[in-house]
Amino acid sequence: MARYPELERILLDASRLLRVRGYSPRTRKAYLGWMRRFLYSQRVLPPSALRREHVDRWLSLLADEARLAARSRNQAASALAFMFREVLGTDLMKDVERARGQRRVPVVLSHGEARRVIDVLKGQHHLVASLLYGSGLRLSEALQLRVKDLDFELAQLIVRDGKGNKDRYAVMPELVLRPLQAQVRRVRAMHAGDRLLGGGWAPLPGALHRKDPEAGFQLAWQFVFPSTRASKDATTGRLGRWHLDASAVQRAVKKAVRVAGVTKAASCHTFRHSFATELLRDGHDIRKVQDLLGHKDIRVTMIYLHTVTHTGHSVRSPLDRPTHPRD
């Protein structure tokens, strides 16, 4: 039995409400982590006795002692705001001031650097990185692609439940068209083998496994980048394959950056930054880039516009100017 049943009950209610409100698994995990840290730091008090000063003091500790970045502190504040508003039914954090983060320019790879890093990668990692740079996908979006999301006739793919629970279309680069078709053939063969062994299940979103009990066994719902090992689905108990582990791809990309001789602090997400920057340099409309990236606010997309207009691509250094006779 839990040592603090009242606190665990609050966390359980918060978990249920986060799921009902449609928050992503990653956000739910992060929010519950912050709620747990706060509640247990104040465990000498009953939850009904918590006041604004307790919240302010705890958030200050995150900045002064834990030295967390503004983004992490703001996420913690959002988690507590959800807990007080939705679970405890109080507007305790109605006007909490959010931390101001340092404005940083995103790391961007040149086209040559991006291609060198991708060329170092092999197998599924090579294809995933190609989509990150060629389609502007987040790593989670690339790994969660299903066979049914690939449209080879129109050379496009559909990102399902992207950030903000939005679907969107993304471009399918010509260079990955044939490799993706070959990948689907491999998935088809792997799935057929799994079915013979009593597996072949793919975890489904929401309650689809109840609405259509056989959907998870269909090829259309299989992940484009399946894991190398089959495992049991926690929801249904059926044997099948999840997608590739994100940390494995991240480690492979980090290593490829070093091998390729790129000295920038590049990661998987750097490919997405580079995709946006290259489109803007090619003269594409910023609204179109916003749609392809799935940004809700165009101000987020404008960060990439700054990387284009504030570099040597638009300004010529005086050191590079030829010497004039009158000089």
Short mmCIF file of the C-alpha atoms (twelve columns), coordinates in Angstrom:
data_MODEL
# 
_entry.id   MODEL 
# 
loop_
_atom_site.group_PDB 
_atom_site.id 
_atom_site.type_symbol 
_atom_site.label_atom_id 
_atom_site.label_alt_id 
_atom_site.label_comp_id 
_atom_site.label_asym_id 
_atom_site.label_seq_id 
_atom_site.Cartn_x 
_atom_site.Cartn_y 
_atom_site.Cartn_z 
_atom_site.pdbx_PDB_model_num 
ATOM 1   C CA . MET A 1   0.000   0.000   0.000   1 
ATOM 2   C CA . ALA A 2   1.255   3.501   -0.820  1 
ATOM 3   C CA . ARG A 3   2.796   5.412   2.089   1 
ATOM 4   C CA . TYR A 4   0.899   8.564   1.120   1 
ATOM 5   C CA . PRO A 5   -2.413  7.318   -0.304  1 
ATOM 6   C CA . GLU A 6   -3.912  10.807  -0.638  1 
ATOM 7   C CA . LEU A 7   -1.018  12.005  -2.805  1 
ATOM 8   C CA . GLU A 8   -1.123  8.853   -4.928  1 
ATOM 9   C CA . ARG A 9   -4.857  9.315   -5.411  1 
ATOM 10  C CA . ILE A 10  -4.257  12.846  -6.720  1 
ATOM 11  C CA . LEU A 11  -1.623  11.540  -9.139  1 
ATOM 12  C CA . LEU A 12  -3.947  8.775   -10.291 1 
ATOM 13  C CA . ASP A 13  -6.744  11.291  -10.959 1 
ATOM 14  C CA . ALA A 14  -4.296  13.558  -12.781 1 
ATOM 15  C CA . SER A 15  -3.115  10.660  -14.954 1 
ATOM 16  C CA . ARG A 16  -6.690  9.810   -15.909 1 
ATOM 17  C CA . LEU A 17  -7.572  13.434  -16.722 1 
ATOM 18  C CA . LEU A 18  -4.416  13.966  -18.780 1 
ATOM 19  C CA . ARG A 19  -5.361  10.954  -20.857 1 
ATOM 20  C CA . VAL A 20  -8.973  12.140  -21.237 1 
ATOM 21  C CA . ARG A 21  -7.802  15.618  -22.318 1 
ATOM 22  C CA . GLY A 22  -5.702  14.049  -25.065 1 
ATOM 23  C CA . TYR A 23  -2.205  14.873  -23.802 1 
ATOM 24  C CA . SER A 24  0.585   12.885  -25.480 1 
ATOM 25  C CA . PRO A 25  2.291   10.032  -23.576 1 
ATOM 26  C CA . ARG A 26  5.505   12.052  -23.246 1 
ATOM 27  C CA . THR A 27  3.688   15.077  -21.853 1 
ATOM 28  C CA . ARG A 28  1.687   12.920  -19.459 1 
ATOM 29  C CA . LYS A 29  4.860   11.329  -18.147 1 
ATOM 30  C CA . ALA A 30  6.602   14.696  -17.736 1 
ATOM 31  C CA . TYR A 31  3.616   16.366  -16.039 1 
ATOM 32  C CA . LEU A 32  3.111   13.492  -13.606 1 
ATOM 33  C CA . GLY A 33  6.816   13.603  -12.760 1 
ATOM 34  C CA . TRP A 34  6.619   17.293  -11.839 1 
ATOM 35  C CA . MET A 35  3.405   16.794  -9.859  1 
ATOM 36  C CA . ARG A 36  4.961   13.939  -7.915  1 
ATOM 37  C CA . ARG A 37  8.099   15.937  -7.117  1 
ATOM 38  C CA . PHE A 38  6.072   18.884  -5.871  1 
ATOM 39  C CA . LEU A 39  3.520   16.910  -3.823  1 
ATOM 40  C CA . TYR A 40  6.153   14.806  -2.095  1 
ATOM 41  C CA . SER A 41  8.279   17.874  -1.360  1 
ATOM 42  C CA . GLN A 42  5.233   19.294  0.482   1 
ATOM 43  C CA . ARG A 43  4.085   15.993  1.986   1 
ATOM 44  C CA . VAL A 44  4.061   17.350  5.554   1 
ATOM 45  C CA . LEU A 45  1.006   19.378  4.534   1 
ATOM 46  C CA . PRO A 46  -2.360  18.017  3.413   1 
ATOM 47  C CA . PRO A 47  -3.072  18.991  -0.230  1 
ATOM 48  C CA . SER A 48  -5.965  21.202  0.915   1 
ATOM 49  C CA . ALA A 49  -3.475  23.325  2.890   1 
ATOM 50  C CA . LEU A 50  -1.241  24.124  -0.081  1 
ATOM 51  C CA . ARG A 51  -1.021  27.824  -0.869  1 
ATOM 52  C CA . ARG A 52  0.491   30.014  -3.542  1 
ATOM 53  C CA . GLU A 53  3.623   30.687  -1.498  1 
ATOM 54  C CA . HIS A 54  4.396   26.958  -1.453  1 
ATOM 55  C CA . VAL A 55  4.285   26.854  -5.247  1 
ATOM 56  C CA . ASP A 56  6.350   30.028  -5.669  1 
ATOM 57  C CA . ARG A 57  9.003   28.788  -3.246  1 
ATOM 58  C CA . TRP A 58  9.266   25.423  -4.984  1 
ATOM 59  C CA . LEU A 59  9.541   26.958  -8.455  1 
ATOM 60  C CA . SER A 60  12.253  29.290  -7.150  1 
ATOM 61  C CA . LEU A 61  14.185  26.293  -5.841  1 
ATOM 62  C CA . LEU A 62  14.120  24.780  -9.333  1 
ATOM 63  C CA . ALA A 63  15.825  27.909  -10.619 1 
ATOM 64  C CA . ASP A 64  18.220  28.709  -7.766  1 
ATOM 65  C CA . GLU A 65  19.309  25.291  -6.496  1 
ATOM 66  C CA . ALA A 66  18.472  22.824  -9.266  1 
ATOM 67  C CA . ARG A 67  19.473  25.442  -11.874 1 
ATOM 68  C CA . LEU A 68  16.909  24.157  -14.337 1 
ATOM 69  C CA . ALA A 69  16.416  25.940  -17.640 1 
ATOM 70  C CA . ALA A 70  13.435  28.242  -18.115 1 
ATOM 71  C CA . ARG A 71  11.759  25.732  -20.411 1 
ATOM 72  C CA . SER A 72  11.835  23.012  -17.732 1 
ATOM 73  C CA . ARG A 73  10.578  25.395  -15.039 1 
ATOM 74  C CA . ASN A 74  7.722   26.502  -17.275 1 
ATOM 75  C CA . GLN A 75  6.782   22.887  -17.934 1 
ATOM 76  C CA . ALA A 76  6.754   22.278  -14.178 1 
ATOM 77  C CA . ALA A 77  4.522   25.324  -13.703 1 
ATOM 78  C CA . SER A 78  2.145   24.084  -16.413 1 
ATOM 79  C CA . ALA A 79  1.970   20.676  -14.747 1 
ATOM 80  C CA . LEU A 80  1.095   22.198  -11.382 1 
ATOM 81  C CA . ALA A 81  -1.440  24.523  -13.002 1 
ATOM 82  C CA . PHE A 82  -3.169  21.477  -14.518 1 
ATOM 83  C CA . MET A 83  -3.144  19.660  -11.185 1 
ATOM 84  C CA . PHE A 84  -4.606  22.541  -9.186  1 
ATOM 85  C CA . ARG A 85  -7.165  23.468  -11.838 1 
ATOM 86  C CA . GLU A 86  -8.340  20.069  -13.046 1 
ATOM 87  C CA . VAL A 87  -7.752  17.798  -10.041 1 
ATOM 88  C CA . LEU A 88  -7.927  20.018  -6.969  1 
ATOM 89  C CA . GLY A 89  -10.434 22.483  -8.447  1 
ATOM 90  C CA . THR A 90  -8.680  25.727  -7.560  1 
ATOM 91  C CA . ASP A 91  -7.273  28.655  -9.561  1 
ATOM 92  C CA . LEU A 92  -4.236  28.863  -7.299  1 
ATOM 93  C CA . MET A 93  -1.888  29.306  -10.255 1 
ATOM 94  C CA . LYS A 94  -4.085  31.542  -12.361 1 
ATOM 95  C CA . ASP A 95  -1.511  34.326  -12.758 1 
ATOM 96  C CA . VAL A 96  1.825   32.618  -12.102 1 
ATOM 97  C CA . GLU A 97  4.559   34.440  -14.007 1 
ATOM 98  C CA . ARG A 98  6.446   32.180  -16.394 1 
ATOM 99  C CA . ALA A 99  10.222  32.158  -16.635 1 
ATOM 100 C CA . ARG A 100 11.821  33.939  -19.549 1 
ATOM 101 C CA . GLY A 101 14.226  31.715  -21.383 1 
ATOM 102 C CA . GLN A 102 17.344  32.744  -23.250 1 
ATOM 103 C CA . ARG A 103 16.655  33.071  -26.936 1 
ATOM 104 C CA . ARG A 104 18.888  30.633  -28.797 1 
ATOM 105 C CA . VAL A 105 19.488  30.263  -32.509 1 
ATOM 106 C CA . PRO A 106 18.831  26.654  -33.609 1 
ATOM 107 C CA . VAL A 107 21.769  24.555  -34.761 1 
ATOM 108 C CA . VAL A 108 21.526  24.091  -38.530 1 
ATOM 109 C CA . LEU A 109 23.492  21.802  -40.827 1 
ATOM 110 C CA . SER A 110 24.425  22.824  -44.339 1 
ATOM 111 C CA . HIS A 111 23.113  20.570  -47.094 1 
ATOM 112 C CA . GLY A 112 26.548  19.008  -47.486 1 
ATOM 113 C CA . GLU A 113 26.897  18.355  -43.748 1 
ATOM 114 C CA . ALA A 114 23.459  16.789  -43.538 1 
ATOM 115 C CA . ARG A 115 24.177  14.465  -46.464 1 
ATOM 116 C CA . ARG A 116 27.550  13.449  -44.999 1 
ATOM 117 C CA . VAL A 117 25.970  12.508  -41.674 1 
ATOM 118 C CA . ILE A 118 23.132  10.587  -43.349 1 
ATOM 119 C CA . ASP A 119 25.578  8.716   -45.596 1 
ATOM 120 C CA . VAL A 120 27.433  7.399   -42.534 1 
ATOM 121 C CA . LEU A 121 24.246  5.769   -41.202 1 
ATOM 122 C CA . LYS A 122 23.154  2.313   -42.301 1 
ATOM 123 C CA . GLY A 123 19.900  0.365   -42.603 1 
ATOM 124 C CA . GLN A 124 16.790  1.696   -40.899 1 
ATOM 125 C CA . HIS A 125 18.765  4.463   -39.168 1 
ATOM 126 C CA . HIS A 126 19.812  5.798   -42.589 1 
ATOM 127 C CA . LEU A 127 16.209  5.837   -43.791 1 
ATOM 128 C CA . VAL A 128 14.883  7.461   -40.602 1 
ATOM 129 C CA . ALA A 129 17.486  10.247  -40.800 1 
ATOM 130 C CA . SER A 130 16.654  10.743  -44.486 1 
ATOM 131 C CA . LEU A 131 13.025  11.439  -43.510 1 
ATOM 132 C CA . LEU A 132 14.039  13.778  -40.690 1 
ATOM 133 C CA . TYR A 133 15.988  15.917  -43.144 1 
ATOM 134 C CA . GLY A 134 13.998  15.268  -46.318 1 
ATOM 135 C CA . SER A 135 10.503  15.589  -44.810 1 
ATOM 136 C CA . GLY A 136 11.112  17.756  -41.740 1 
ATOM 137 C CA . LEU A 137 9.731   15.164  -39.334 1 
ATOM 138 C CA . ARG A 138 10.318  14.986  -35.617 1 
ATOM 139 C CA . LEU A 139 11.992  11.733  -34.573 1 
ATOM 140 C CA . SER A 140 8.845   10.517  -32.808 1 
ATOM 141 C CA . GLU A 141 6.770   11.246  -35.933 1 
ATOM 142 C CA . ALA A 142 9.118   9.252   -38.170 1 
ATOM 143 C CA . LEU A 143 9.192   6.266   -35.823 1 
ATOM 144 C CA . GLN A 144 5.401   6.224   -35.441 1 
ATOM 145 C CA . LEU A 145 4.746   6.032   -39.192 1 
ATOM 146 C CA . ARG A 146 2.517   3.119   -40.189 1 
ATOM 147 C CA . VAL A 147 2.465   1.388   -43.568 1 
ATOM 148 C CA . LYS A 148 -0.916  2.973   -44.311 1 
ATOM 149 C CA . ASP A 149 0.570   6.463   -43.875 1 
ATOM 150 C CA . LEU A 150 2.791   6.170   -46.958 1 
ATOM 151 C CA . ASP A 151 1.336   7.339   -50.264 1 
ATOM 152 C CA . PHE A 152 3.774   6.344   -52.997 1 
ATOM 153 C CA . GLU A 153 1.455   7.451   -55.821 1 
ATOM 154 C CA . LEU A 154 1.340   11.059  -54.610 1 
ATOM 155 C CA . ALA A 155 4.848   10.961  -53.098 1 
ATOM 156 C CA . GLN A 156 3.670   12.140  -49.699 1 
ATOM 157 C CA . LEU A 157 3.206   10.778  -46.218 1 
ATOM 158 C CA . ILE A 158 0.751   11.541  -43.436 1 
ATOM 159 C CA . VAL A 159 1.925   12.411  -39.949 1 
ATOM 160 C CA . ARG A 160 -0.715  11.158  -37.521 1 
ATOM 161 C CA . ASP A 161 -1.244  12.751  -34.112 1 
ATOM 162 C CA . GLY A 162 1.718   15.082  -34.408 1 
ATOM 163 C CA . LYS A 163 2.498   17.643  -31.749 1 
ATOM 164 C CA . GLY A 164 -0.820  19.147  -30.623 1 
ATOM 165 C CA . ASN A 165 -2.696  16.019  -31.760 1 
ATOM 166 C CA . LYS A 166 -2.780  17.266  -35.348 1 
ATOM 167 C CA . ASP A 167 -2.517  15.299  -38.583 1 
ATOM 168 C CA . ARG A 168 -0.618  16.803  -41.495 1 
ATOM 169 C CA . TYR A 169 0.854   15.924  -44.880 1 
ATOM 170 C CA . ALA A 170 4.603   15.859  -45.424 1 
ATOM 171 C CA . VAL A 171 6.669   15.625  -48.573 1 
ATOM 172 C CA . MET A 172 8.193   12.270  -49.511 1 
ATOM 173 C CA . PRO A 173 11.633  12.898  -51.055 1 
ATOM 174 C CA . GLU A 174 12.277  11.168  -54.374 1 
ATOM 175 C CA . LEU A 175 15.533  9.745   -53.035 1 
ATOM 176 C CA . VAL A 176 13.702  7.740   -50.358 1 
ATOM 177 C CA . LEU A 177 10.855  6.531   -52.581 1 
ATOM 178 C CA . ARG A 178 12.465  3.236   -53.596 1 
ATOM 179 C CA . PRO A 179 14.179  2.621   -50.225 1 
ATOM 180 C CA . LEU A 180 10.823  3.123   -48.482 1 
ATOM 181 C CA . GLN A 181 9.139   0.693   -50.860 1 
ATOM 182 C CA . ALA A 182 11.875  -1.838  -50.099 1 
ATOM 183 C CA . GLN A 183 11.367  -1.204  -46.371 1 
ATOM 184 C CA . VAL A 184 7.646   -1.920  -46.696 1 
ATOM 185 C CA . ARG A 185 8.475   -5.194  -48.466 1 
ATOM 186 C CA . ARG A 186 10.708  -6.141  -45.537 1 
ATOM 187 C CA . VAL A 187 7.949   -5.241  -43.085 1 
ATOM 188 C CA . ARG A 188 5.501   -7.365  -45.107 1 
ATOM 189 C CA . ALA A 189 7.816   -10.391 -44.978 1 
ATOM 190 C CA . MET A 190 8.548   -9.897  -41.277 1 
ATOM 191 C CA . HIS A 191 4.843   -9.541  -40.507 1 
ATOM 192 C CA . ALA A 192 3.994   -12.732 -42.427 1 
ATOM 193 C CA . GLY A 193 6.611   -14.615 -40.396 1 
ATOM 194 C CA . ASP A 194 5.299   -13.188 -37.129 1 
ATOM 195 C CA . ARG A 195 1.760   -14.240 -38.005 1 
ATOM 196 C CA . LEU A 196 2.897   -17.827 -38.544 1 
ATOM 197 C CA . LEU A 197 4.382   -17.756 -35.034 1 
ATOM 198 C CA . GLY A 198 1.210   -16.397 -33.466 1 
ATOM 199 C CA . GLY A 199 2.311   -12.756 -33.355 1 
ATOM 200 C CA . GLY A 200 2.024   -9.900  -35.823 1 
ATOM 201 C CA . TRP A 201 0.163   -7.446  -33.593 1 
ATOM 202 C CA . ALA A 202 0.840   -3.694  -33.754 1 
ATOM 203 C CA . PRO A 203 -0.226  -1.488  -30.804 1 
ATOM 204 C CA . LEU A 204 -3.164  0.691   -31.835 1 
ATOM 205 C CA . PRO A 205 -4.060  4.270   -30.877 1 
ATOM 206 C CA . GLY A 206 -6.883  4.987   -28.450 1 
ATOM 207 C CA . ALA A 207 -9.580  2.347   -28.133 1 
ATOM 208 C CA . LEU A 208 -9.316  1.075   -31.700 1 
ATOM 209 C CA . HIS A 209 -8.396  -2.399  -30.418 1 
ATOM 210 C CA . ARG A 210 -11.921 -2.605  -28.958 1 
ATOM 211 C CA . LYS A 211 -13.708 -1.123  -31.965 1 
ATOM 212 C CA . ASP A 212 -11.819 -3.302  -34.444 1 
ATOM 213 C CA . PRO A 213 -10.194 -6.251  -32.607 1 
ATOM 214 C CA . GLU A 214 -8.384  -7.497  -35.744 1 
ATOM 215 C CA . ALA A 215 -7.002  -4.153  -36.937 1 
ATOM 216 C CA . GLY A 216 -3.690  -4.611  -35.143 1 
ATOM 217 C CA . PHE A 217 -2.959  -7.758  -37.156 1 
ATOM 218 C CA . GLN A 218 -3.326  -5.965  -40.498 1 
ATOM 219 C CA . LEU A 219 -0.253  -4.979  -42.504 1 
ATOM 220 C CA . ALA A 220 -1.581  -1.420  -42.856 1 
ATOM 221 C CA . TRP A 221 -1.185  -0.811  -39.109 1 
ATOM 222 C CA . GLN A 222 2.366   -2.178  -38.839 1 
ATOM 223 C CA . PHE A 223 5.108   0.307   -38.079 1 
ATOM 224 C CA . VAL A 224 7.317   1.241   -41.033 1 
ATOM 225 C CA . PHE A 225 10.346  0.942   -38.736 1 
ATOM 226 C CA . PRO A 226 9.556   -2.045  -36.497 1 
ATOM 227 C CA . SER A 227 11.661  -3.116  -33.546 1 
ATOM 228 C CA . THR A 228 13.972  -6.073  -33.996 1 
ATOM 229 C CA . ARG A 229 12.236  -8.037  -31.248 1 
ATOM 230 C CA . ALA A 230 8.592   -8.870  -30.678 1 
ATOM 231 C CA . SER A 231 7.005   -8.151  -27.296 1 
ATOM 232 C CA . LYS A 232 3.611   -8.279  -25.628 1 
ATOM 233 C CA . ASP A 233 1.352   -5.229  -25.919 1 
ATOM 234 C CA . ALA A 234 0.673   -3.889  -22.416 1 
ATOM 235 C CA . THR A 235 -2.947  -3.067  -23.295 1 
ATOM 236 C CA . THR A 236 -4.051  -6.245  -25.057 1 
ATOM 237 C CA . GLY A 237 -1.399  -8.783  -24.100 1 
ATOM 238 C CA . ARG A 238 -0.965  -9.692  -27.772 1 
ATOM 239 C CA . LEU A 239 2.438   -10.476 -29.256 1 
ATOM 240 C CA . GLY A 240 3.756   -8.010  -31.799 1 
ATOM 241 C CA . ARG A 241 6.312   -5.337  -32.619 1 
ATOM 242 C CA . TRP A 242 6.644   -1.762  -31.403 1 
ATOM 243 C CA . HIS A 243 8.681   0.724   -33.446 1 
ATOM 244 C CA . LEU A 244 12.441  1.285   -33.259 1 
ATOM 245 C CA . ASP A 245 13.721  2.664   -29.984 1 
ATOM 246 C CA . ALA A 246 14.244  6.424   -30.236 1 
ATOM 247 C CA . SER A 247 17.355  6.366   -28.053 1 
ATOM 248 C CA . ALA A 248 19.032  3.886   -30.417 1 
ATOM 249 C CA . VAL A 249 18.484  6.242   -33.364 1 
ATOM 250 C CA . GLN A 250 19.725  9.217   -31.331 1 
ATOM 251 C CA . ARG A 251 22.924  7.386   -30.396 1 
ATOM 252 C CA . ALA A 252 23.496  6.344   -34.018 1 
ATOM 253 C CA . VAL A 253 23.069  9.928   -35.246 1 
ATOM 254 C CA . LYS A 254 25.402  11.327  -32.567 1 
ATOM 255 C CA . LYS A 255 28.059  8.824   -33.614 1 
ATOM 256 C CA . ALA A 256 27.497  9.588   -37.314 1 
ATOM 257 C CA . VAL A 257 27.998  13.311  -36.650 1 
ATOM 258 C CA . ARG A 258 31.436  12.568  -35.169 1 
ATOM 259 C CA . VAL A 259 32.410  10.130  -37.924 1 
ATOM 260 C CA . ALA A 260 31.323  12.612  -40.611 1 
ATOM 261 C CA . GLY A 261 33.643  15.225  -39.099 1 
ATOM 262 C CA . VAL A 262 30.831  17.683  -38.323 1 
ATOM 263 C CA . THR A 263 31.828  19.874  -35.390 1 
ATOM 264 C CA . LYS A 264 28.368  21.294  -34.685 1 
ATOM 265 C CA . ALA A 265 26.322  20.061  -31.710 1 
ATOM 266 C CA . ALA A 266 23.911  18.266  -34.024 1 
ATOM 267 C CA . SER A 267 21.185  15.791  -33.070 1 
ATOM 268 C CA . CYS A 268 18.170  14.150  -34.703 1 
ATOM 269 C CA . HIS A 269 16.175  17.354  -34.319 1 
ATOM 270 C CA . THR A 270 18.890  19.315  -36.121 1 
ATOM 271 C CA . PHE A 271 17.764  17.649  -39.362 1 
ATOM 272 C CA . ARG A 272 14.319  19.238  -38.905 1 
ATOM 273 C CA . HIS A 273 15.903  22.654  -38.334 1 
ATOM 274 C CA . SER A 274 17.978  22.173  -41.456 1 
ATOM 275 C CA . PHE A 275 14.926  21.116  -43.512 1 
ATOM 276 C CA . ALA A 276 13.100  24.331  -42.620 1 
ATOM 277 C CA . THR A 277 16.136  26.513  -43.272 1 
ATOM 278 C CA . GLU A 278 16.797  24.969  -46.693 1 
ATOM 279 C CA . LEU A 279 13.163  25.497  -47.763 1 
ATOM 280 C CA . LEU A 280 13.296  29.171  -46.788 1 
ATOM 281 C CA . ARG A 281 16.633  29.630  -48.560 1 
ATOM 282 C CA . ASP A 282 15.020  28.169  -51.679 1 
ATOM 283 C CA . GLY A 283 12.366  30.880  -51.504 1 
ATOM 284 C CA . HIS A 284 9.384   28.857  -50.277 1 
ATOM 285 C CA . ASP A 285 6.610   30.797  -48.576 1 
ATOM 286 C CA . ILE A 286 6.901   30.782  -44.794 1 
ATOM 287 C CA . ARG A 287 3.234   29.779  -44.440 1 
ATOM 288 C CA . LYS A 288 3.896   26.673  -46.505 1 
ATOM 289 C CA . VAL A 289 6.899   25.846  -44.345 1 
ATOM 290 C CA . GLN A 290 4.705   26.330  -41.276 1 
ATOM 291 C CA . ASP A 291 2.196   23.804  -42.629 1 
ATOM 292 C CA . LEU A 292 4.886   21.243  -43.463 1 
ATOM 293 C CA . LEU A 293 6.403   21.543  -39.996 1 
ATOM 294 C CA . GLY A 294 3.029   21.450  -38.257 1 
ATOM 295 C CA . HIS A 295 3.592   24.651  -36.281 1 
ATOM 296 C CA . LYS A 296 0.493   26.146  -34.706 1 
ATOM 297 C CA . ASP A 297 2.087   29.588  -34.314 1 
ATOM 298 C CA . ILE A 298 3.967   31.129  -37.235 1 
ATOM 299 C CA . ARG A 299 6.269   32.879  -34.769 1 
ATOM 300 C CA . VAL A 300 7.875   29.495  -34.124 1 
ATOM 301 C CA . THR A 301 8.541   29.071  -37.845 1 
ATOM 302 C CA . MET A 302 10.025  32.564  -38.031 1 
ATOM 303 C CA . ILE A 303 12.946  31.387  -35.911 1 
ATOM 304 C CA . TYR A 304 14.201  29.623  -39.036 1 
ATOM 305 C CA . LEU A 305 13.707  32.776  -41.076 1 
ATOM 306 C CA . HIS A 306 16.209  34.460  -38.774 1 
ATOM 307 C CA . THR A 307 18.766  31.734  -39.467 1 
ATOM 308 C CA . VAL A 308 18.492  32.584  -43.168 1 
ATOM 309 C CA . THR A 309 18.421  36.390  -43.053 1 
ATOM 310 C CA . HIS A 310 21.093  36.728  -40.359 1 
ATOM 311 C CA . THR A 311 23.809  34.706  -42.088 1 
ATOM 312 C CA . GLY A 312 26.341  35.223  -44.847 1 
ATOM 313 C CA . HIS A 313 23.795  33.993  -47.383 1 
ATOM 314 C CA . SER A 314 22.228  37.464  -47.392 1 
ATOM 315 C CA . VAL A 315 25.055  39.709  -46.126 1 
ATOM 316 C CA . ARG A 316 28.488  39.983  -47.716 1 
ATOM 317 C CA . SER A 317 31.381  40.457  -45.335 1 
ATOM 318 C CA . PRO A 318 33.489  43.584  -45.990 1 
ATOM 319 C CA . LEU A 319 36.576  41.367  -45.760 1 
ATOM 320 C CA . ASP A 320 35.437  39.611  -48.930 1 
ATOM 321 C CA . ARG A 321 35.010  42.849  -50.912 1 
ATOM 322 C CA . PRO A 322 37.640  43.381  -53.634 1 
ATOM 323 C CA . THR A 323 39.983  46.303  -53.061 1 
ATOM 324 C CA . HIS A 324 38.937  49.332  -55.111 1 
ATOM 325 C CA . PRO A 325 41.586  51.584  -56.706 1 
ATOM 326 C CA . ARG A 326 40.360  54.555  -54.670 1 
ATOM 327 C CA . ASP A 327 41.077  52.588  -51.476 1 
# 
